[in-house]
PDB file of C-alpha atoms in Angstrom:
ATOM      1  CA  UNK A1453     -12.792  91.878  62.597  1.00 93.00           C
ATOM      2  CA  UNK A1454     -11.512  95.290  61.646  1.00 95.00           C
ATOM      3  CA  UNK A1455     -13.290  97.919  59.553  1.00 97.00           C
ATOM      4  CA  UNK A1456     -11.818  99.991  56.774  1.00 98.00           C
ATOM      5  CA  UNK A1457     -12.913 103.152  54.985  1.00 98.00           C
ATOM      6  CA  UNK A1458     -14.259 102.563  51.510  1.00 98.00           C
ATOM      7  CA  UNK A1459     -12.450 104.862  49.091  1.00 98.00           C
ATOM      8  CA  UNK A1460     -12.871 108.564  49.760  1.00 97.00           C
ATOM      9  CA  UNK A1461     -16.126 107.966  51.568  1.00 98.00           C
ATOM     10  CA  UNK A1462     -16.832 107.814  55.260  1.00 98.00           C
ATOM     11  CA  UNK A1463     -18.327 104.360  54.932  1.00 98.00           C
ATOM     12  CA  UNK A1464     -16.585 101.602  56.908  1.00 98.00           C
ATOM     13  CA  UNK A1465     -16.691  97.996  55.674  1.00 98.00           C
ATOM     14  CA  UNK A1466     -15.580  94.840  57.374  1.00 97.00           C
ATOM     15  CA  UNK A1467     -12.204  93.507  56.183  1.00 97.00           C
ATOM     16  CA  UNK A1468     -13.977  90.296  55.198  1.00 97.00           C
ATOM     17  CA  UNK A1469     -17.344  90.274  53.443  1.00 97.00           C
ATOM     18  CA  UNK A1470     -19.764  87.570  52.420  1.00 95.00           C
ATOM     19  CA  UNK A1471     -20.050  86.491  48.814  1.00 92.00           C
ATOM     20  CA  UNK A1472     -23.381  85.068  47.709  1.00 89.00           C
ATOM     21  CA  UNK A1473     -22.827  83.605  44.256  1.00 88.00           C
ATOM     22  CA  UNK A1474     -23.887  80.217  45.623  1.00 85.00           C
ATOM     23  CA  UNK A1475     -27.177  81.418  46.954  1.00 85.00           C
ATOM     24  CA  UNK A1476     -29.914  79.730  45.007  1.00 81.00           C
ATOM     25  CA  UNK A1477     -27.544  78.335  42.419  1.00 66.00           C
ATOM     26  CA  UNK A1478     -27.296  74.920  40.902  1.00 62.00           C
ATOM     27  CA  UNK A1479     -24.403  72.841  39.597  1.00 49.00           C
ATOM     28  CA  UNK A1480     -21.044  74.552  39.539  1.00 51.00           C
ATOM     29  CA  UNK A1481     -21.823  77.397  41.871  1.00 53.00           C
ATOM     30  CA  UNK A1482     -23.582  75.479  44.578  1.00 60.00           C
ATOM     31  CA  UNK A1483     -27.182  75.585  45.720  1.00 72.00           C
ATOM     32  CA  UNK A1484     -27.490  77.414  49.055  1.00 79.00           C
ATOM     33  CA  UNK A1485     -31.177  77.723  49.975  1.00 82.00           C
ATOM     34  CA  UNK A1486     -32.819  80.295  52.281  1.00 82.00           C
ATOM     35  CA  UNK A1487     -32.293  78.269  55.444  1.00 87.00           C
ATOM     36  CA  UNK A1488     -28.612  77.747  54.760  1.00 86.00           C
ATOM     37  CA  UNK A1489     -28.241  81.367  53.693  1.00 84.00           C
ATOM     38  CA  UNK A1490     -29.619  82.519  57.056  1.00 86.00           C
ATOM     39  CA  UNK A1491     -27.131  80.253  58.832  1.00 91.00           C
ATOM     40  CA  UNK A1492     -24.226  81.616  56.782  1.00 91.00           C
ATOM     41  CA  UNK A1493     -25.309  85.179  57.284  1.00 89.00           C
ATOM     42  CA  UNK A1494     -25.788  84.559  61.030  1.00 91.00           C
ATOM     43  CA  UNK A1495     -22.286  83.175  61.246  1.00 93.00           C
ATOM     44  CA  UNK A1496     -20.773  86.165  59.356  1.00 92.00           C
ATOM     45  CA  UNK A1497     -22.660  88.695  61.500  1.00 92.00           C
ATOM     46  CA  UNK A1498     -21.508  86.979  64.641  1.00 92.00           C
ATOM     47  CA  UNK A1499     -17.904  87.459  63.392  1.00 93.00           C
ATOM     48  CA  UNK A1500     -18.486  91.138  62.706  1.00 95.00           C
ATOM     49  CA  UNK A1501     -19.013  91.019  58.913  1.00 96.00           C
ATOM     50  CA  UNK A1502     -21.136  93.952  57.786  1.00 97.00           C
ATOM     51  CA  UNK A1503     -20.937  93.751  53.925  1.00 98.00           C
ATOM     52  CA  UNK A1504     -23.002  91.322  51.831  1.00 97.00           C
ATOM     53  CA  UNK A1505     -22.075  91.200  48.114  1.00 96.00           C
ATOM     54  CA  UNK A1506     -24.340  89.925  45.346  1.00 94.00           C
ATOM     55  CA  UNK A1507     -25.422  90.697  41.789  1.00 94.00           C
ATOM     56  CA  UNK A1508     -28.653  90.878  39.872  1.00 92.00           C
ATOM     57  CA  UNK A1509     -27.571  87.930  37.734  1.00 86.00           C
ATOM     58  CA  UNK A1510     -26.293  85.557  40.477  1.00 85.00           C
ATOM     59  CA  UNK A1511     -28.401  82.417  40.129  1.00 79.00           C
ATOM     60  CA  UNK A1512     -30.682  84.271  37.765  1.00 80.00           C
ATOM     61  CA  UNK A1513     -31.463  86.899  40.458  1.00 82.00           C
ATOM     62  CA  UNK A1514     -32.398  84.247  43.039  1.00 86.00           C
ATOM     63  CA  UNK A1515     -29.351  85.238  45.112  1.00 89.00           C
ATOM     64  CA  UNK A1516     -30.829  88.686  45.754  1.00 93.00           C
ATOM     65  CA  UNK A1517     -34.208  87.143  46.569  1.00 91.00           C
ATOM     66  CA  UNK A1518     -32.682  84.805  49.144  1.00 91.00           C
ATOM     67  CA  UNK A1519     -30.717  87.644  50.786  1.00 93.00           C
ATOM     68  CA  UNK A1520     -33.875  89.643  51.035  1.00 94.00           C
ATOM     69  CA  UNK A1521     -35.670  86.782  52.703  1.00 91.00           C
ATOM     70  CA  UNK A1522     -32.766  86.021  54.990  1.00 90.00           C
ATOM     71  CA  UNK A1523     -32.600  89.615  56.212  1.00 92.00           C
ATOM     72  CA  UNK A1524     -36.356  90.087  56.485  1.00 89.00           C
ATOM     73  CA  UNK A1525     -36.373  89.344  60.182  1.00 86.00           C
ATOM     74  CA  UNK A1526     -35.215  92.842  61.086  1.00 87.00           C
ATOM     75  CA  UNK A1527     -31.449  92.492  60.476  1.00 88.00           C
ATOM     76  CA  UNK A1528     -31.302  94.632  57.325  1.00 92.00           C
ATOM     77  CA  UNK A1529     -29.920  97.595  59.281  1.00 92.00           C
ATOM     78  CA  UNK A1530     -26.989  95.504  60.526  1.00 92.00           C
ATOM     79  CA  UNK A1531     -25.554  95.001  57.089  1.00 96.00           C
ATOM     80  CA  UNK A1532     -24.454  96.911  53.996  1.00 98.00           C
ATOM     81  CA  UNK A1533     -25.857  95.510  50.781  1.00 98.00           C
ATOM     82  CA  UNK A1534     -23.803  95.588  47.605  1.00 98.00           C
ATOM     83  CA  UNK A1535     -25.143  94.427  44.281  1.00 97.00           C
ATOM     84  CA  UNK A1536     -24.258  94.844  40.578  1.00 96.00           C
ATOM     85  CA  UNK A1537     -25.734  95.607  37.145  1.00 94.00           C
ATOM     86  CA  UNK A1538     -24.515  95.058  33.603  1.00 94.00           C
ATOM     87  CA  UNK A1539     -24.962  91.462  32.370  1.00 86.00           C
ATOM     88  CA  UNK A1540     -28.052  90.057  30.473  1.00 87.00           C
ATOM     89  CA  UNK A1541     -31.225  89.581  32.586  1.00 86.00           C
ATOM     90  CA  UNK A1542     -33.499  88.531  29.654  1.00 87.00           C
ATOM     91  CA  UNK A1543     -33.538  88.163  25.905  1.00 90.00           C
ATOM     92  CA  UNK A1544     -34.496  91.708  24.918  1.00 92.00           C
ATOM     93  CA  UNK A1545     -32.030  94.072  23.243  1.00 93.00           C
ATOM     94  CA  UNK A1546     -32.046  96.433  26.250  1.00 92.00           C
ATOM     95  CA  UNK A1547     -31.955  93.726  28.913  1.00 89.00           C
ATOM     96  CA  UNK A1548     -28.193  94.171  29.332  1.00 93.00           C
ATOM     97  CA  UNK A1549     -25.484  96.802  29.457  1.00 95.00           C
ATOM     98  CA  UNK A1550     -25.149 100.080  31.262  1.00 97.00           C
ATOM     99  CA  UNK A1551     -27.755 102.246  29.576  1.00 98.00           C
ATOM    100  CA  UNK A1552     -29.924 104.513  31.703  1.00 98.00           C
ATOM    101  CA  UNK A1553     -32.890 102.302  30.827  1.00 97.00           C
ATOM    102  CA  UNK A1554     -31.256  99.083  32.047  1.00 97.00           C
ATOM    103  CA  UNK A1555     -29.561 100.592  35.101  1.00 98.00           C
ATOM    104  CA  UNK A1556     -32.655 102.247  36.489  1.00 98.00           C
ATOM    105  CA  UNK A1557     -34.896  99.302  35.778  1.00 97.00           C
ATOM    106  CA  UNK A1558     -32.535  96.803  37.343  1.00 96.00           C
ATOM    107  CA  UNK A1559     -31.976  98.968  40.420  1.00 98.00           C
ATOM    108  CA  UNK A1560     -35.749  98.978  41.007  1.00 98.00           C
ATOM    109  CA  UNK A1561     -35.856  95.230  40.609  1.00 96.00           C
ATOM    110  CA  UNK A1562     -32.901  94.662  42.934  1.00 96.00           C
ATOM    111  CA  UNK A1563     -34.574  96.845  45.577  1.00 98.00           C
ATOM    112  CA  UNK A1564     -37.671  94.699  45.484  1.00 97.00           C
ATOM    113  CA  UNK A1565     -35.846  91.418  45.613  1.00 96.00           C
ATOM    114  CA  UNK A1566     -33.559  92.561  48.437  1.00 97.00           C
ATOM    115  CA  UNK A1567     -36.617  93.902  50.300  1.00 96.00           C
ATOM    116  CA  UNK A1568     -34.999  97.239  50.968  1.00 97.00           C
ATOM    117  CA  UNK A1569     -35.472 100.866  49.995  1.00 97.00           C
ATOM    118  CA  UNK A1570     -31.756 101.572  49.362  1.00 98.00           C
ATOM    119  CA  UNK A1571     -28.738  99.804  47.948  1.00 98.00           C
ATOM    120  CA  UNK A1572     -25.614 100.662  49.952  1.00 99.00           C
ATOM    121  CA  UNK A1573     -23.135  99.965  47.137  1.00 99.00           C
ATOM    122  CA  UNK A1574     -24.275  99.715  43.510  1.00 99.00           C
ATOM    123  CA  UNK A1575     -21.567  98.402  41.221  1.00 98.00           C
ATOM    124  CA  UNK A1576     -21.311  98.235  37.455  1.00 98.00           C
ATOM    125  CA  UNK A1577     -20.316  94.657  36.805  1.00 93.00           C
ATOM    126  CA  UNK A1578     -18.149  95.303  33.751  1.00 94.00           C
ATOM    127  CA  UNK A1579     -17.337  97.932  31.208  1.00 96.00           C
ATOM    128  CA  UNK A1580     -19.966  98.589  28.506  1.00 96.00           C
ATOM    129  CA  UNK A1581     -18.360  99.843  25.319  1.00 95.00           C
ATOM    130  CA  UNK A1582     -21.687 100.462  23.536  1.00 96.00           C
ATOM    131  CA  UNK A1583     -23.199 102.983  26.058  1.00 98.00           C
ATOM    132  CA  UNK A1584     -21.837 106.481  26.389  1.00 98.00           C
ATOM    133  CA  UNK A1585     -19.949 106.751  29.688  1.00 98.00           C
ATOM    134  CA  UNK A1586     -21.804 110.003  30.519  1.00 98.00           C
ATOM    135  CA  UNK A1587     -25.132 108.179  30.290  1.00 98.00           C
ATOM    136  CA  UNK A1588     -23.968 105.457  32.690  1.00 98.00           C
ATOM    137  CA  UNK A1589     -22.521 107.831  35.267  1.00 99.00           C
ATOM    138  CA  UNK A1590     -25.483 110.221  35.078  1.00 99.00           C
ATOM    139  CA  UNK A1591     -27.895 107.340  35.723  1.00 98.00           C
ATOM    140  CA  UNK A1592     -25.891 106.182  38.702  1.00 99.00           C
ATOM    141  CA  UNK A1593     -25.678 109.777  40.022  1.00 99.00           C
ATOM    142  CA  UNK A1594     -29.455 110.147  39.721  1.00 99.00           C
ATOM    143  CA  UNK A1595     -30.028 107.011  41.750  1.00 99.00           C
ATOM    144  CA  UNK A1596     -27.788 108.391  44.512  1.00 99.00           C
ATOM    145  CA  UNK A1597     -29.594 111.734  44.449  1.00 98.00           C
ATOM    146  CA  UNK A1598     -32.943 109.952  44.657  1.00 98.00           C
ATOM    147  CA  UNK A1599     -31.825 108.123  47.749  1.00 98.00           C
ATOM    148  CA  UNK A1600     -32.075 104.656  46.148  1.00 99.00           C
ATOM    149  CA  UNK A1601     -28.342 104.142  46.121  1.00 99.00           C
ATOM    150  CA  UNK A1602     -25.764 105.379  48.685  1.00 99.00           C
ATOM    151  CA  UNK A1603     -22.394 104.689  46.968  1.00 99.00           C
ATOM    152  CA  UNK A1604     -21.274 103.468  43.595  1.00 99.00           C
ATOM    153  CA  UNK A1605     -18.436 101.221  42.551  1.00 99.00           C
ATOM    154  CA  UNK A1606     -17.131  99.326  39.494  1.00 98.00           C
ATOM    155  CA  UNK A1607     -16.069  95.718  38.922  1.00 97.00           C
ATOM    156  CA  UNK A1608     -13.639  94.185  36.436  1.00 96.00           C
ATOM    157  CA  UNK A1609     -12.602  97.553  34.965  1.00 98.00           C
ATOM    158  CA  UNK A1610      -9.206  98.076  33.377  1.00 97.00           C
ATOM    159  CA  UNK A1611      -7.142 100.938  34.665  1.00 98.00           C
ATOM    160  CA  UNK A1612      -7.915 103.241  31.736  1.00 98.00           C
ATOM    161  CA  UNK A1613     -11.654 102.504  32.001  1.00 98.00           C
ATOM    162  CA  UNK A1614     -11.593 103.403  35.666  1.00 98.00           C
ATOM    163  CA  UNK A1615      -9.523 106.572  35.213  1.00 99.00           C
ATOM    164  CA  UNK A1616     -11.784 107.755  32.414  1.00 98.00           C
ATOM    165  CA  UNK A1617     -14.836 107.211  34.586  1.00 99.00           C
ATOM    166  CA  UNK A1618     -13.304 109.106  37.515  1.00 99.00           C
ATOM    167  CA  UNK A1619     -12.237 112.011  35.285  1.00 99.00           C
ATOM    168  CA  UNK A1620     -15.725 112.183  33.775  1.00 98.00           C
ATOM    169  CA  UNK A1621     -17.341 112.203  37.231  1.00 99.00           C
ATOM    170  CA  UNK A1622     -14.997 114.975  38.368  1.00 98.00           C
ATOM    171  CA  UNK A1623     -15.661 117.018  35.272  1.00 98.00           C
ATOM    172  CA  UNK A1624     -19.446 116.608  35.350  1.00 98.00           C
ATOM    173  CA  UNK A1625     -19.909 116.698  39.100  1.00 98.00           C
ATOM    174  CA  UNK A1626     -21.226 113.180  39.223  1.00 99.00           C
ATOM    175  CA  UNK A1627     -20.780 110.770  42.118  1.00 98.00           C
ATOM    176  CA  UNK A1628     -17.397 109.000  41.976  1.00 98.00           C
ATOM    177  CA  UNK A1629     -16.697 105.312  42.229  1.00 99.00           C
ATOM    178  CA  UNK A1630     -15.499 104.562  45.759  1.00 99.00           C
ATOM    179  CA  UNK A1631     -14.489 100.965  45.026  1.00 99.00           C
ATOM    180  CA  UNK A1632     -13.271  98.607  42.382  1.00 98.00           C
ATOM    181  CA  UNK A1633     -14.005  94.898  42.637  1.00 98.00           C
ATOM    182  CA  UNK A1634     -11.158  92.943  41.114  1.00 97.00           C
ATOM    183  CA  UNK A1635      -9.507  89.510  40.946  1.00 95.00           C
ATOM    184  CA  UNK A1636      -6.408  89.621  43.136  1.00 96.00           C
ATOM    185  CA  UNK A1637      -4.628  86.703  44.723  1.00 96.00           C
ATOM    186  CA  UNK A1638      -1.139  85.442  45.565  1.00 95.00           C
ATOM    187  CA  UNK A1639      -1.165  83.866  42.129  1.00 93.00           C
ATOM    188  CA  UNK A1640      -2.932  86.639  40.161  1.00 94.00           C
ATOM    189  CA  UNK A1641      -1.209  89.932  40.874  1.00 95.00           C
ATOM    190  CA  UNK A1642      -1.595  91.776  37.596  1.00 95.00           C
ATOM    191  CA  UNK A1643      -3.646  94.424  39.428  1.00 96.00           C
ATOM    192  CA  UNK A1644      -0.442  95.648  41.098  1.00 97.00           C
ATOM    193  CA  UNK A1645       0.830  97.069  37.784  1.00 97.00           C
ATOM    194  CA  UNK A1646      -1.908  99.689  37.304  1.00 98.00           C
ATOM    195  CA  UNK A1647      -5.169  99.162  39.212  1.00 98.00           C
ATOM    196  CA  UNK A1648      -3.699  99.256  42.680  1.00 98.00           C
ATOM    197  CA  UNK A1649      -1.459 102.349  42.060  1.00 98.00           C
ATOM    198  CA  UNK A1650      -4.401 104.086  40.390  1.00 98.00           C
ATOM    199  CA  UNK A1651      -6.642 103.294  43.398  1.00 98.00           C
ATOM    200  CA  UNK A1652      -4.008 104.620  45.850  1.00 98.00           C
ATOM    201  CA  UNK A1653      -3.685 107.833  43.861  1.00 98.00           C
ATOM    202  CA  UNK A1654      -7.414 108.352  43.262  1.00 98.00           C
ATOM    203  CA  UNK A1655      -8.835 106.977  46.517  1.00 98.00           C
ATOM    204  CA  UNK A1656     -10.675 103.961  45.052  1.00 99.00           C
ATOM    205  CA  UNK A1657     -10.594 100.938  47.412  1.00 98.00           C
ATOM    206  CA  UNK A1658     -10.245  97.364  46.326  1.00 99.00           C
ATOM    207  CA  UNK A1659     -12.847  94.643  47.000  1.00 99.00           C
ATOM    208  CA  UNK A1660     -11.372  91.251  46.126  1.00 98.00           C
ATOM    209  CA  UNK A1661     -13.483  88.545  44.425  1.00 95.00           C
ATOM    210  CA  UNK A1662     -12.400  84.885  44.337  1.00 93.00           C
ATOM    211  CA  UNK A1663      -9.519  85.492  46.739  1.00 95.00           C
ATOM    212  CA  UNK A1664      -8.641  81.782  46.794  1.00 94.00           C
ATOM    213  CA  UNK A1665      -8.554  81.482  43.000  1.00 92.00           C
ATOM    214  CA  UNK A1666     -11.594  79.291  42.773  1.00 88.00           C
ATOM    215  CA  UNK A1667     -10.308  77.110  45.665  1.00 90.00           C
ATOM    216  CA  UNK A1668      -6.890  76.353  44.197  1.00 92.00           C
ATOM    217  CA  UNK A1669      -5.125  78.468  46.835  1.00 94.00           C
ATOM    218  CA  UNK A1670      -6.967  76.955  49.756  1.00 91.00           C
ATOM    219  CA  UNK A1671      -4.102  74.547  50.384  1.00 90.00           C
ATOM    220  CA  UNK A1672      -6.427  71.574  49.969  1.00 90.00           C
ATOM    221  CA  UNK A1673      -4.998  70.703  46.538  1.00 90.00           C
ATOM    222  CA  UNK A1674      -1.400  70.141  45.566  1.00 88.00           C
ATOM    223  CA  UNK A1675       0.385  69.054  42.414  1.00 88.00           C
ATOM    224  CA  UNK A1676       0.171  65.476  43.698  1.00 85.00           C
ATOM    225  CA  UNK A1677      -3.323  65.692  45.125  1.00 79.00           C
ATOM    226  CA  UNK A1678      -5.944  66.955  42.698  1.00 71.00           C
ATOM    227  CA  UNK A1679      -9.640  67.517  43.586  1.00 70.00           C
ATOM    228  CA  UNK A1680     -12.074  64.665  42.973  1.00 63.00           C
ATOM    229  CA  UNK A1681     -15.211  66.832  43.249  1.00 58.00           C
ATOM    230  CA  UNK A1682     -16.318  70.444  43.144  1.00 54.00           C
ATOM    231  CA  UNK A1683     -16.181  73.065  40.435  1.00 50.00           C
ATOM    232  CA  UNK A1684     -12.556  72.402  39.542  1.00 51.00           C
ATOM    233  CA  UNK A1685     -13.187  68.994  38.058  1.00 45.00           C
ATOM    234  CA  UNK A1686     -16.325  69.950  36.197  1.00 48.00           C
ATOM    235  CA  UNK A1687     -14.806  72.186  33.626  1.00 52.00           C
ATOM    236  CA  UNK A1688     -15.018  75.439  35.558  1.00 53.00           C
ATOM    237  CA  UNK A1689     -12.447  77.864  34.138  1.00 64.00           C
ATOM    238  CA  UNK A1690     -13.101  81.062  36.159  1.00 65.00           C
ATOM    239  CA  UNK A1691     -10.767  82.486  37.336  1.00 75.00           C
ATOM    240  CA  UNK A1692      -8.304  81.184  34.741  1.00 80.00           C
ATOM    241  CA  UNK A1693      -4.920  79.567  35.677  1.00 85.00           C
ATOM    242  CA  UNK A1694      -2.252  80.344  33.135  1.00 83.00           C
ATOM    243  CA  UNK A1695       0.810  78.779  34.774  1.00 89.00           C
ATOM    244  CA  UNK A1696       0.157  75.604  36.704  1.00 90.00           C
ATOM    245  CA  UNK A1697       3.725  75.114  37.794  1.00 92.00           C
ATOM    246  CA  UNK A1698       3.799  78.584  39.331  1.00 93.00           C
ATOM    247  CA  UNK A1699       0.466  77.915  41.049  1.00 94.00           C
ATOM    248  CA  UNK A1700       1.753  74.736  42.676  1.00 95.00           C
ATOM    249  CA  UNK A1701       4.953  76.446  43.757  1.00 95.00           C
ATOM    250  CA  UNK A1702       2.822  79.078  45.529  1.00 96.00           C
ATOM    251  CA  UNK A1703       0.586  76.442  47.073  1.00 96.00           C
ATOM    252  CA  UNK A1704       3.679  74.636  48.440  1.00 96.00           C
ATOM    253  CA  UNK A1705       4.742  77.838  50.241  1.00 96.00           C
ATOM    254  CA  UNK A1706       1.220  78.522  51.459  1.00 96.00           C
ATOM    255  CA  UNK A1707       1.015  75.052  52.981  1.00 96.00           C
ATOM    256  CA  UNK A1708       4.489  75.383  54.577  1.00 96.00           C
ATOM    257  CA  UNK A1709       3.503  78.663  56.239  1.00 96.00           C
ATOM    258  CA  UNK A1710       0.154  77.220  57.302  1.00 95.00           C
ATOM    259  CA  UNK A1711       1.793  74.156  58.834  1.00 95.00           C
ATOM    260  CA  UNK A1712       4.256  76.348  60.755  1.00 95.00           C
ATOM    261  CA  UNK A1713       1.413  78.428  62.145  1.00 93.00           C
ATOM    262  CA  UNK A1714      -1.091  75.738  62.768  1.00 94.00           C
ATOM    263  CA  UNK A1715      -3.736  77.299  60.491  1.00 94.00           C
ATOM    264  CA  UNK A1716      -5.292  76.422  57.160  1.00 94.00           C
ATOM    265  CA  UNK A1717      -3.854  77.308  53.799  1.00 95.00           C
ATOM    266  CA  UNK A1718      -6.934  79.412  53.063  1.00 95.00           C
ATOM    267  CA  UNK A1719      -6.314  81.519  56.130  1.00 95.00           C
ATOM    268  CA  UNK A1720      -2.735  82.208  55.007  1.00 96.00           C
ATOM    269  CA  UNK A1721      -3.807  83.253  51.489  1.00 96.00           C
ATOM    270  CA  UNK A1722      -6.600  85.508  52.844  1.00 96.00           C
ATOM    271  CA  UNK A1723      -4.380  87.033  55.545  1.00 96.00           C
ATOM    272  CA  UNK A1724      -1.818  87.954  52.869  1.00 97.00           C
ATOM    273  CA  UNK A1725      -4.500  89.833  50.910  1.00 97.00           C
ATOM    274  CA  UNK A1726      -5.705  91.636  54.067  1.00 97.00           C
ATOM    275  CA  UNK A1727      -2.175  93.119  54.363  1.00 95.00           C
ATOM    276  CA  UNK A1728      -2.086  94.510  50.854  1.00 96.00           C
ATOM    277  CA  UNK A1729      -2.349  98.290  50.282  1.00 93.00           C
ATOM    278  CA  UNK A1730      -5.794  99.531  49.290  1.00 96.00           C
ATOM    279  CA  UNK A1731      -7.707  96.302  50.057  1.00 98.00           C
ATOM    280  CA  UNK A1732     -10.837  97.315  51.938  1.00 98.00           C
ATOM    281  CA  UNK A1733     -12.573  93.983  52.005  1.00 98.00           C
ATOM    282  CA  UNK A1734     -11.963  90.438  50.802  1.00 98.00           C
ATOM    283  CA  UNK A1735     -15.098  88.661  49.648  1.00 97.00           C
ATOM    284  CA  UNK A1736     -15.241  85.124  50.995  1.00 94.00           C
ATOM    285  CA  UNK A1737     -17.741  82.414  50.254  1.00 85.00           C
ATOM    286  CA  UNK A1738     -18.290  78.770  51.003  1.00 80.00           C
ATOM    287  CA  UNK A1739     -20.382  75.856  50.025  1.00 78.00           C
ATOM    288  CA  UNK A1740     -20.976  75.023  53.712  1.00 82.00           C
ATOM    289  CA  UNK A1741     -20.629  76.543  57.162  1.00 88.00           C
ATOM    290  CA  UNK A1742     -17.322  74.803  57.841  1.00 88.00           C
ATOM    291  CA  UNK A1743     -15.711  76.573  54.913  1.00 87.00           C
ATOM    292  CA  UNK A1744     -17.098  79.905  56.025  1.00 88.00           C
ATOM    293  CA  UNK A1745     -15.861  79.363  59.565  1.00 90.00           C
ATOM    294  CA  UNK A1746     -12.378  78.601  58.380  1.00 90.00           C
ATOM    295  CA  UNK A1747     -12.210  81.596  56.060  1.00 91.00           C
ATOM    296  CA  UNK A1748     -13.494  84.013  58.712  1.00 92.00           C
ATOM    297  CA  UNK A1749     -10.567  83.101  60.976  1.00 89.00           C
ATOM    298  CA  UNK A1750      -8.286  84.972  58.624  1.00 89.00           C
ATOM    299  CA  UNK A1751      -9.596  88.239  60.016  1.00 86.00           C
ATOM    300  CA  UNK A1752      -7.936  87.406  63.319  1.00 81.00           C
ATOM    301  CA  UNK A1753      -4.460  87.030  61.789  1.00 68.00           C
ATOM    302  CA  UNK A1754      -3.018  89.755  59.528  1.00 56.00           C
ATOM    303  CA  UNK A1755       0.595  88.807  60.276  1.00 51.00           C
ATOM    304  CA  UNK A1756       1.110  86.840  57.105  1.00 50.00           C
ATOM    305  CA  UNK A1757       4.647  85.786  56.285  1.00 53.00           C
ATOM    306  CA  UNK A1758       5.772  88.320  53.684  1.00 52.00           C
ATOM    307  CA  UNK A1759       9.257  86.939  53.304  1.00 52.00           C
ATOM    308  CA  UNK A1760       8.108  83.366  52.674  1.00 53.00           C
ATOM    309  CA  UNK A1761       5.318  84.450  50.322  1.00 58.00           C
ATOM    310  CA  UNK A1762       7.425  86.855  48.234  1.00 57.00           C
ATOM    311  CA  UNK A1763       7.737  85.870  44.585  1.00 53.00           C
ATOM    312  CA  UNK A1764      11.197  85.854  42.967  1.00 41.00           C
ATOM    313  CA  UNK A1765      12.341  89.393  42.188  1.00 44.00           C
ATOM    314  CA  UNK A1766       9.791  91.025  44.471  1.00 53.00           C
ATOM    315  CA  UNK A1767      10.942  93.512  47.105  1.00 41.00           C
TER     316      UNK A1767
END
């Protein structure tokens, strides 16, 4: 495992991090309980992972609670905790968004659920067009100054949203975003048009969510071998696939490279991401320990096969 600086900060994060959307969930996302969560966290820590990513809405906040329980045996100081705020947490008109009211209240709740006194990376989960940007950034800045949050980041922002936030922070003297959590895969490379160049220019690292495209890039499925279980066959449409022929062409190459190396397709897809400019950490998950173990092996192999994985017209 290697460690990379997060944005313009001095914080170093592991190149692979643990995603926890399955913790406490049900149905499509999985249903990892506290015992399984401890096992998964143990495995990741043994491999050098130091970043745990969650959100206040994952499994209705149960994910945060499980993480807090799993780390309550004294291991909290071994990891960096990242969580998010933005989406609805209840039925009230203020139980959503990025107002000062919602941000501060949800930060306090996350701290209690995670059983910690500080959130290492607090991320806004999505843009909020109804709340003045100054209000959002000032609230985040206040949390940092109070010692309740160490660093801030954004998730699912467009390039102009991110640049506007950075410019506002610079003008007002607020804390800057050090990271942007985005969807970025061999199949979904739209971020390379604006988000990645912006991040390189402004010093905002990339954290990658769903690096295997919901499992489609794991190499387990091909155009002639579709899944018979899991999220993919139960109507799950996130992240979306817009061109299935292109997807299967990419999977064919992934599997060819994987076969030549004697590794899994998932390891090839993850290793490719680990070579991309600006990527600080790739968030990996798994419905069981075997999937986690396989994904974690990608950290040992950054060679990739750039020539084989290039898309037509790419240099």
